[in-house]
Coordinates of C-alpha atoms in Angstrom, one line a residue:
X1 CA 41.6 -125.5 362.7
X2 CA 40.9 -127.3 359.4
X3 CA 38.3 -124.9 358.5
X4 CA 40.4 -122.1 359.0
X5 CA 43.1 -123.8 357.0
X6 CA 40.5 -124.4 354.3
X7 CA 39.4 -121.0 354.0
X8 CA 43.3 -119.7 353.9
X9 CA 43.8 -122.1 351.0
X10 CA 40.8 -120.7 349.2
X11 CA 42.0 -117.3 349.6
X12 CA 45.5 -118.1 348.6
X13 CA 44.3 -119.8 345.3
X14 CA 42.0 -116.6 344.4
X15 CA 44.9 -114.3 344.1
X16 CA 47.4 -116.4 341.9
X17 CA 48.8 -114.1 339.2
X18 CA 50.5 -115.0 335.9
X19 CA 54.4 -114.4 336.3
X20 CA 56.2 -112.0 333.4
X21 CA 57.3 -115.3 331.8
X22 CA 53.7 -116.2 331.2
X23 CA 52.7 -112.9 330.2
X24 CA 55.6 -112.9 327.4
X25 CA 54.5 -116.5 326.5
X26 CA 50.5 -115.1 325.7
X27 CA 51.7 -112.2 323.7
X28 CA 54.2 -113.8 321.9
X29 CA 51.7 -116.9 321.1
X30 CA 49.2 -114.3 320.2
X31 CA 50.9 -112.0 318.1
X32 CA 52.8 -114.6 316.3
X33 CA 49.7 -115.5 314.7
X34 CA 47.2 -112.6 314.8
X35 CA 49.9 -109.6 314.2
X36 CA 51.4 -111.9 311.3
X37 CA 47.5 -112.1 309.8
X38 CA 46.9 -108.4 310.2
X39 CA 50.3 -107.3 308.7
X40 CA 49.6 -109.9 306.0
X41 CA 46.1 -108.5 305.1
X42 CA 47.2 -104.8 305.4
X43 CA 50.4 -105.2 303.5
X44 CA 48.4 -107.2 300.7
X45 CA 45.9 -104.1 300.4
X46 CA 48.8 -101.7 300.1
X47 CA 50.6 -103.9 297.4
X48 CA 47.9 -104.1 294.8
X49 CA 49.7 -101.5 292.4
X50 CA 52.8 -103.4 292.8
X51 CA 51.4 -107.2 292.5
X52 CA 49.4 -105.6 289.2
X53 CA 53.0 -104.5 288.0
X54 CA 54.6 -107.8 288.9
X55 CA 51.7 -109.9 287.6
X56 CA 52.0 -107.7 284.3
X57 CA 55.8 -108.1 284.2
X58 CA 55.8 -111.8 284.7
X59 CA 52.7 -112.2 282.0
X60 CA 55.1 -110.1 279.5
X61 CA 58.4 -112.4 279.9
X62 CA 56.2 -115.6 279.2
X63 CA 54.6 -114.1 276.1
X64 CA 57.1 -112.1 274.2
X65 CA 56.0 -108.8 275.6
X66 CA 52.4 -109.0 275.3
X67 CA 50.7 -107.1 278.5
X68 CA 48.2 -108.7 280.7
X69 CA 44.5 -108.2 280.4
X70 CA 42.6 -106.6 282.9
X71 CA 40.4 -109.7 283.6
X72 CA 43.4 -111.7 283.9
X73 CA 44.6 -109.4 286.4
X74 CA 41.4 -109.3 288.3
X75 CA 41.6 -113.3 288.3
X76 CA 45.2 -113.1 289.5
X77 CA 44.2 -110.8 292.4
X78 CA 40.9 -112.6 293.5
X79 CA 43.1 -116.1 293.6
X80 CA 46.0 -114.3 295.6
X81 CA 43.4 -112.8 298.3
X82 CA 40.9 -115.9 298.3
X83 CA 43.4 -118.7 298.5
X84 CA 44.7 -117.3 302.0
X85 CA 41.0 -118.1 303.2
X86 CA 41.0 -121.5 301.3
X87 CA 44.1 -122.5 303.1
X88 CA 42.5 -121.2 306.6
X89 CA 39.8 -123.8 305.6
X90 CA 42.4 -126.7 305.5
X91 CA 44.2 -125.4 308.4
X92 CA 41.4 -125.0 310.6
X93 CA 40.0 -128.5 309.8
X94 CA 43.3 -130.2 310.1
X95 CA 44.1 -128.8 313.3
X96 CA 42.2 -131.0 315.7
X97 CA 44.2 -134.2 314.3
X98 CA 47.7 -132.6 314.8
X99 CA 46.7 -130.8 318.4
X100 CA 45.3 -134.2 319.6
X101 CA 48.7 -135.9 319.3
X102 CA 51.2 -133.0 319.9
X103 CA 51.9 -130.6 322.6
X104 CA 50.9 -126.8 322.4
X105 CA 54.5 -125.4 322.4
X106 CA 55.6 -128.0 319.7
X107 CA 52.3 -127.3 317.7
X108 CA 53.1 -123.3 318.0
X109 CA 56.3 -123.9 316.7
X110 CA 55.5 -126.2 314.0
X111 CA 52.9 -123.7 312.9
X112 CA 55.4 -120.5 312.8
X113 CA 57.6 -122.7 310.6
X114 CA 54.8 -122.8 308.2
X115 CA 54.4 -119.1 308.2
X116 CA 58.1 -119.1 307.5
X117 CA 57.9 -121.4 304.3
X118 CA 54.7 -119.6 303.1
X119 CA 56.9 -116.3 303.2
X120 CA 59.9 -117.8 301.2
X121 CA 57.4 -118.9 298.4
X122 CA 55.5 -115.7 298.2
X123 CA 58.6 -112.9 298.8
X124 CA 61.6 -114.9 297.3
X125 CA 60.6 -117.8 295.2
X126 CA 57.7 -115.8 293.4
X127 CA 59.7 -112.7 292.6
X128 CA 63.2 -114.7 291.8
X129 CA 61.5 -117.0 289.1
X130 CA 59.3 -115.1 288.4
X131 CA 56.1 -116.9 289.0
X132 CA 52.7 -115.5 290.1
X133 CA 51.7 -119.4 290.6
X134 CA 54.1 -119.5 293.5
X135 CA 52.8 -116.4 294.8
X136 CA 49.3 -117.8 294.9
X137 CA 50.7 -121.0 296.5
X138 CA 52.6 -119.0 299.2
X139 CA 49.3 -117.3 300.0
X140 CA 47.4 -120.8 300.2
X141 CA 50.3 -122.0 302.9
X142 CA 49.9 -118.9 304.9
X143 CA 46.3 -119.5 305.2
X144 CA 47.0 -123.0 306.2
X145 CA 49.4 -121.0 309.0
X146 CA 46.2 -118.8 310.2
X147 CA 43.8 -121.5 310.3
X148 CA 45.8 -123.7 312.3
X149 CA 46.9 -120.9 314.6
X150 CA 43.4 -119.3 315.2
X151 CA 42.4 -122.5 316.7
X152 CA 45.9 -123.0 318.7
X153 CA 45.8 -119.6 320.2
X154 CA 42.6 -119.7 322.6
X155 CA 44.0 -123.2 323.8
X156 CA 47.1 -121.9 324.9
X157 CA 45.6 -119.0 326.8
X158 CA 43.2 -121.2 328.4
X159 CA 45.7 -123.7 329.5
X160 CA 48.5 -121.5 330.8
X161 CA 46.9 -118.1 332.1
X162 CA 45.0 -117.7 335.2
X163 CA 41.2 -117.6 334.6
X164 CA 40.5 -114.1 335.4
X165 CA 43.0 -112.7 333.1
X166 CA 42.3 -114.9 330.3
X167 CA 39.8 -112.4 328.8
X168 CA 42.5 -109.8 328.6
X169 CA 44.9 -112.0 326.4
X170 CA 42.3 -113.3 324.1
X171 CA 41.3 -109.6 323.5
X172 CA 44.7 -109.3 322.0
X173 CA 43.7 -111.3 319.5
X174 CA 41.5 -108.4 318.1
X175 CA 44.2 -105.9 318.8
X176 CA 47.2 -107.6 317.1
X177 CA 44.7 -108.1 314.3
X178 CA 43.5 -104.4 313.8
X179 CA 47.2 -103.3 314.8
X180 CA 48.8 -105.5 312.1
X181 CA 46.5 -104.3 309.4
X182 CA 47.2 -100.7 310.1
X183 CA 51.0 -101.5 310.5
X184 CA 51.0 -103.4 307.1
X185 CA 49.0 -100.8 305.3
X186 CA 51.2 -98.2 306.5
X187 CA 54.4 -99.8 305.5
X188 CA 52.9 -100.0 302.1
X189 CA 53.3 -96.1 301.6
X190 CA 55.6 -95.2 298.7
X191 CA 57.8 -93.3 301.2
X192 CA 58.2 -96.3 303.0
X193 CA 58.2 -99.6 301.1
X194 CA 55.4 -99.0 298.7
X195 CA 57.8 -99.1 295.5
X196 CA 57.5 -101.7 293.3
X197 CA 60.9 -103.1 293.7
X198 CA 60.3 -103.3 297.6
X199 CA 57.3 -105.3 297.3
X200 CA 59.0 -108.5 298.1
X201 CA 60.2 -107.0 301.3
X202 CA 56.8 -105.6 302.2
X203 CA 55.2 -108.7 301.6
X204 CA 57.6 -110.5 303.8
X205 CA 56.9 -108.6 307.0
X206 CA 54.2 -110.9 307.9
X207 CA 56.9 -113.4 309.0
X208 CA 58.6 -111.1 311.7
X209 CA 56.2 -112.0 314.6
X210 CA 56.9 -115.8 314.0
X211 CA 60.8 -115.4 314.0
X212 CA 60.5 -113.7 317.0
X213 CA 58.5 -116.5 318.7
X214 CA 60.8 -119.3 317.1
X215 CA 63.8 -117.5 318.6
X216 CA 62.3 -117.2 322.2
X217 CA 60.5 -120.7 322.1
X218 CA 63.1 -122.2 323.7
X219 CA 62.7 -120.2 327.0
X220 CA 58.9 -120.4 326.9
X221 CA 57.1 -122.9 329.3
X222 CA 54.9 -125.6 327.8
X223 CA 51.2 -125.7 328.6
X224 CA 50.7 -127.7 332.0
X225 CA 47.6 -129.5 330.4
X226 CA 49.7 -130.8 327.7
X227 CA 52.2 -132.1 330.1
X228 CA 50.0 -133.7 332.3
X229 CA 48.1 -135.5 329.4
X230 CA 51.4 -137.0 328.4
X231 CA 52.1 -138.1 331.9
X232 CA 54.9 -135.8 332.6
X233 CA 53.8 -134.3 336.0
X234 CA 57.3 -133.6 337.2
X235 CA 57.8 -131.4 334.0
X236 CA 54.1 -130.0 334.7
X237 CA 55.1 -128.8 338.2
X238 CA 58.2 -127.1 336.6
X239 CA 55.8 -125.3 334.1
X240 CA 53.3 -123.8 336.8
X241 CA 56.3 -122.6 338.8
X242 CA 57.4 -120.4 335.7
X243 CA 53.7 -119.6 334.8
X244 CA 52.8 -118.1 338.2
X245 CA 54.0 -115.7 340.8
X246 CA 55.0 -116.9 344.2
X247 CA 52.9 -120.6 343.9
X248 CA 53.7 -123.0 346.6
X249 CA 54.0 -126.7 345.9
X250 CA 50.6 -127.5 347.6
X251 CA 48.7 -125.0 345.1
X252 CA 50.6 -126.6 342.1
X253 CA 49.5 -130.0 343.1
X254 CA 46.0 -128.9 343.6
X255 CA 45.8 -127.0 340.3
X256 CA 47.5 -130.2 338.8
X257 CA 45.0 -132.9 340.3
X258 CA 42.1 -130.7 339.0
X259 CA 43.6 -130.5 335.4
X260 CA 43.9 -134.5 335.5
X261 CA 40.3 -135.0 337.1
X262 CA 39.0 -132.6 334.3
X263 CA 41.1 -134.4 331.5
X264 CA 39.6 -137.8 332.9
X265 CA 36.1 -136.8 332.7
X266 CA 36.4 -135.3 329.3
X267 CA 37.9 -138.7 328.3
X268 CA 34.6 -140.4 329.5
X269 CA 32.0 -138.0 328.1
X270 CA 30.2 -138.9 324.9
X271 CA 30.5 -136.1 322.6
X272 CA 27.8 -135.5 319.9
X273 CA 29.0 -136.2 316.4
X274 CA 28.0 -133.8 313.5
X275 CA 25.4 -136.3 312.0
X276 CA 23.7 -136.5 315.2
X277 CA 23.6 -132.4 315.2
X278 CA 21.3 -132.4 312.4
X279 CA 19.2 -135.5 313.3
X280 CA 18.1 -134.5 316.8
X281 CA 15.5 -131.6 316.7
X282 CA 17.1 -130.0 319.7
X283 CA 21.0 -130.3 318.8
X284 CA 19.6 -129.1 315.4
X285 CA 18.5 -125.9 317.1
X286 CA 22.3 -125.6 318.6
X287 CA 24.0 -126.0 315.1
X288 CA 21.7 -123.7 313.5
X289 CA 22.3 -120.9 315.8
X290 CA 26.0 -121.7 315.7
X291 CA 26.0 -121.9 311.8
X292 CA 23.9 -118.5 311.6
X293 CA 26.6 -116.8 313.8
X294 CA 29.5 -118.1 311.3
X295 CA 28.0 -117.4 308.3
X296 CA 26.8 -113.8 309.7
X297 CA 30.7 -113.4 310.2
X298 CA 31.7 -113.9 306.6
X299 CA 28.6 -112.7 304.7
X300 CA 28.2 -109.7 306.3
X301 CA 31.0 -108.5 303.6
X302 CA 34.1 -107.8 305.8
X303 CA 36.5 -110.0 303.7
X304 CA 35.4 -108.0 300.6
X305 CA 35.3 -104.4 302.1
X306 CA 38.3 -105.3 304.6
X307 CA 40.6 -106.7 302.0
X308 CA 39.9 -104.6 299.1
X309 CA 39.3 -101.2 300.7
X310 CA 41.7 -99.4 298.2
X311 CA 40.1 -100.8 295.1
X312 CA 36.8 -99.5 296.5
X313 CA 38.1 -95.9 297.3
X314 CA 39.5 -96.0 293.5
X315 CA 35.9 -97.0 292.1
X316 CA 34.8 -93.7 294.0
X317 CA 37.4 -91.5 292.2
X318 CA 40.2 -91.5 294.8
X319 CA 43.9 -91.7 293.4
X320 CA 46.2 -94.7 294.1
X321 CA 47.9 -92.5 296.8
X322 CA 44.7 -91.0 298.2
X323 CA 43.0 -94.8 298.4
X324 CA 45.8 -95.4 300.5
X325 CA 45.7 -92.7 302.9
X326 CA 41.8 -93.3 303.3
X327 CA 42.3 -96.9 303.6
X328 CA 44.9 -96.1 306.6
X329 CA 42.2 -94.0 308.3
X330 CA 39.8 -96.7 308.4
X331 CA 42.2 -98.9 309.5
X332 CA 43.5 -96.7 312.4
X333 CA 39.7 -96.6 313.8
X334 CA 39.7 -100.1 313.5
X335 CA 42.5 -100.9 316.0
X336 CA 41.4 -98.1 318.1
X337 CA 38.0 -99.5 318.6
X338 CA 39.6 -103.0 319.1
X339 CA 41.0 -101.5 322.0
X340 CA 37.8 -100.4 324.0
X341 CA 35.6 -103.1 322.3
X342 CA 35.8 -105.7 325.1
X343 CA 34.4 -103.3 327.4
X344 CA 30.9 -102.9 325.4
X345 CA 30.8 -106.5 325.4
X346 CA 30.8 -106.6 328.8
X347 CA 28.4 -103.4 329.5
X348 CA 25.7 -104.2 326.7
X349 CA 25.8 -107.9 326.4
X350 CA 27.0 -109.7 323.0
X351 CA 23.7 -110.2 321.4
X352 CA 22.6 -106.6 321.8
X353 CA 26.1 -105.4 320.3
X354 CA 25.7 -108.2 317.6
X355 CA 22.6 -106.9 316.0
X356 CA 22.8 -103.4 316.6
X357 CA 26.3 -103.4 314.6
X358 CA 24.5 -105.4 311.7
X359 CA 21.9 -102.5 311.4
X360 CA 24.5 -100.2 311.3
X361 CA 26.7 -101.8 308.9
X362 CA 23.6 -101.9 306.8
X363 CA 23.1 -98.4 307.1
X364 CA 26.8 -97.4 306.0
X365 CA 26.4 -99.5 303.2
X366 CA 23.6 -97.8 302.1
X367 CA 25.8 -94.3 302.6
X368 CA 28.4 -95.9 300.6
X369 CA 26.0 -96.8 297.8
X370 CA 24.8 -93.3 297.7
X371 CA 28.2 -91.8 297.7
X372 CA 29.9 -93.7 295.1
X373 CA 27.0 -93.1 292.9
X374 CA 26.6 -89.4 293.3
X375 CA 30.5 -88.8 293.5
X376 CA 30.9 -89.0 289.6
X377 CA 29.1 -85.9 289.3
X378 CA 30.0 -84.1 292.8
X379 CA 33.8 -84.8 293.7
X380 CA 32.9 -84.0 297.6
X381 CA 30.8 -87.1 297.8
X382 CA 34.1 -89.5 297.5
X383 CA 35.1 -88.3 301.0
X384 CA 31.5 -89.1 302.3
X385 CA 32.4 -93.0 300.9
X386 CA 35.6 -92.7 303.2
X387 CA 33.0 -92.0 306.1
X388 CA 30.6 -94.7 305.2
X389 CA 33.3 -97.5 305.2
X390 CA 35.0 -96.0 308.4
X391 CA 31.2 -96.4 310.0
X392 CA 31.1 -99.8 308.4
X393 CA 34.4 -101.2 309.9
X394 CA 34.2 -99.6 313.1
X395 CA 30.5 -101.5 313.3
X396 CA 32.1 -104.6 312.5
X397 CA 35.1 -104.3 314.8
X398 CA 32.8 -103.4 318.1
X399 CA 30.1 -105.7 317.1
X400 CA 30.2 -108.6 314.7
X401 CA 33.8 -109.2 315.3
X402 CA 33.8 -109.2 319.0
X403 CA 30.7 -110.9 319.7
X404 CA 31.2 -114.0 317.5
X405 CA 33.0 -116.3 319.9
X406 CA 31.2 -115.4 323.1
X407 CA 27.6 -116.1 321.3
X408 CA 29.2 -119.4 320.2
X409 CA 30.2 -120.3 323.4
X410 CA 26.9 -119.3 325.2
X411 CA 24.7 -121.2 322.4
X412 CA 26.5 -124.5 322.5
X413 CA 27.0 -127.1 325.3
X414 CA 29.8 -129.0 326.2
X415 CA 28.8 -132.3 324.5
X416 CA 27.8 -130.4 321.4
X417 CA 30.6 -127.5 321.1
X418 CA 33.4 -129.6 319.4
X419 CA 31.5 -131.0 316.7
X420 CA 29.4 -128.0 316.5
X421 CA 32.6 -125.6 316.2
X422 CA 34.5 -128.0 313.8
X423 CA 31.5 -127.9 311.3
X424 CA 30.8 -124.4 311.5
X425 CA 34.6 -123.6 311.3
X426 CA 34.8 -125.1 307.9
X427 CA 31.5 -123.2 306.8
X428 CA 33.1 -119.9 308.1
X429 CA 36.2 -120.6 306.2
X430 CA 34.4 -121.2 303.1
X431 CA 32.2 -118.4 302.9
X432 CA 35.5 -116.5 304.1
X433 CA 37.0 -117.7 300.6
X434 CA 33.8 -117.4 298.8
X435 CA 33.3 -113.4 299.5
X436 CA 37.0 -112.8 298.9
X437 CA 37.2 -114.6 295.7
X438 CA 33.8 -113.1 294.2
X439 CA 34.3 -109.6 295.5
X440 CA 36.5 -108.1 293.0
X441 CA 34.5 -109.5 290.4
X442 CA 31.1 -107.9 291.8
X443 CA 32.9 -104.6 292.2
X444 CA 34.2 -104.6 288.7
X445 CA 31.0 -105.5 287.1
X446 CA 28.4 -103.9 289.4
X447 CA 30.4 -101.1 291.2
X448 CA 28.3 -99.4 293.8
X449 CA 25.3 -101.9 293.1
X450 CA 27.5 -104.7 294.9
X451 CA 26.5 -103.1 298.1
X452 CA 22.9 -103.7 297.9
X453 CA 23.4 -107.6 298.2
X454 CA 25.6 -106.9 301.7
X455 CA 22.9 -104.4 302.5
X456 CA 20.2 -106.8 302.3
X457 CA 22.0 -109.4 304.1
X458 CA 23.3 -107.5 307.0
X459 CA 19.8 -106.1 307.8
X460 CA 18.6 -110.0 307.5
X461 CA 21.3 -111.0 310.1
X462 CA 20.2 -108.3 312.4
X463 CA 16.8 -109.0 312.4
X464 CA 17.2 -112.7 313.2
X465 CA 19.7 -112.4 315.7
X466 CA 17.3 -109.9 317.4
X467 CA 14.1 -111.6 317.2
X468 CA 15.4 -115.4 317.2
X469 CA 18.5 -115.5 319.4
X470 CA 18.2 -115.5 323.2
X471 CA 19.8 -112.9 325.4
X472 CA 22.8 -114.1 327.2
X473 CA 23.6 -111.1 329.5
X474 CA 22.1 -112.2 332.9
X475 CA 21.3 -115.7 332.2
X476 CA 23.2 -119.2 333.0
X477 CA 24.2 -121.4 330.3
X478 CA 21.7 -123.7 331.1
X479 CA 19.0 -121.3 330.6
X480 CA 20.5 -119.9 327.3
X481 CA 20.8 -123.6 326.0
X482 CA 17.4 -124.5 327.3
X483 CA 15.8 -121.6 325.3
X484 CA 17.9 -122.6 322.2
X485 CA 16.5 -126.0 322.6
X486 CA 12.9 -124.8 322.9
X487 CA 12.8 -126.0 326.3
X488 CA 11.7 -122.5 327.8
X489 CA 11.0 -120.5 324.8
X490 CA 8.2 -118.6 326.2
X491 CA 10.6 -116.9 328.8
X492 CA 12.7 -115.7 325.6
X493 CA 9.9 -114.5 323.9
X494 CA 8.6 -112.3 326.5
X495 CA 12.1 -110.9 327.3
X496 CA 13.5 -110.7 323.9
X497 CA 10.1 -108.9 322.9
X498 CA 10.2 -106.3 325.7
X499 CA 13.6 -105.5 324.7
X500 CA 12.6 -105.0 321.1
X501 CA 9.8 -102.8 322.2
X502 CA 12.0 -100.6 324.1
X503 CA 14.3 -100.2 321.4
X504 CA 11.7 -99.2 318.9
X505 CA 10.2 -96.9 321.3

């Protein structure tokens, strides 16, 4: 009889489903950060002309009608683009302190107010004063919001959704980012909000998802993990009732008991510090793999090509309106790929998709280099540059972009993951800022030769991942980390060598 009840209990726990309130909570939480970020990137790309006009007008007011120089304009645009990523570094680094002391819902509310403040600085204060310093400061504050939010959202999803639906809600991160980029860019068309006097409105669109979240926050349930950590079990029970469909009190208590057990074990588990990661030879291999993946995600060049697509197309002899249209095509393709990309990771495995995308990105940049070189003499080649950038962005969206976090999770262990991600995240945001800041200068000085640097890097990353990183598909987490730490290297060489041979033949 007891065995029958146990089987019935296990059956019930496997069919638990998220409630519609849980789904709304997940969607609003993800979109408040990722849709806002996508819209900000897309609208900034579309507003290049309006920002150049604003910078020049502000400079003339301060300097008795003297027009701003081209070098000064480039510096201000580069600062505006890169300071968002510098803010991301600060937000990501400081988030662990805030998240360890506050609940998930209160953290999300605090985070979205940061977005509102950044919008006031960028779209109201900077244009009313006028002040390009205020605009750059607003971009920095928005970056803090992004860095903080990108660490918070996966926690909200993991702690509020049933396990078998978490992958779907996490996939909304890429969908919202790509969809927001497309929306922000399309709103920047001259016929919509692309006129210079409408630039403040265009640049304020990124705060709308945050406003929606703040308006709805009062009715959204908090994470049961947070409530249990603060000793509020009754509130955790009430939250679970709202987050699940047809869940009984026994199932709620079983779930909360598991959460409490997990939190107790976690509090007693020794964590490896950053210094030990580099001192211990086995842990050093783990942090090396993590750093390679974080650095690849930025030195592939996406923050240059993705943020300044219109500038690239204008360098290939497109008009201002033509460059906007071409960029919208690229963003549209990226959005479609983001919708179907998670299926590719599941089917082919993250490692293979990662290095193949790096090779294709390298090829796309070779094609872009050739197209921009020949477009000066043969006008039709400027359309080849659109194809090249589309291939590049598509490959990034379906490969490096989607495989980063699955590979990071697979190549780290429970005791090393927190420190590895914390240190690696700082490196990620630093290189994100670096690429964004220097890209415009490289494009101005080197033109199409800018892309030779990224061609070499993408090809190198592809080779390294293919030959040095272990395959994750079909292997247990322990097998993967054993290979990373050199405890089972022979098997890795055999399997990965056979895979490379199969690809080459």
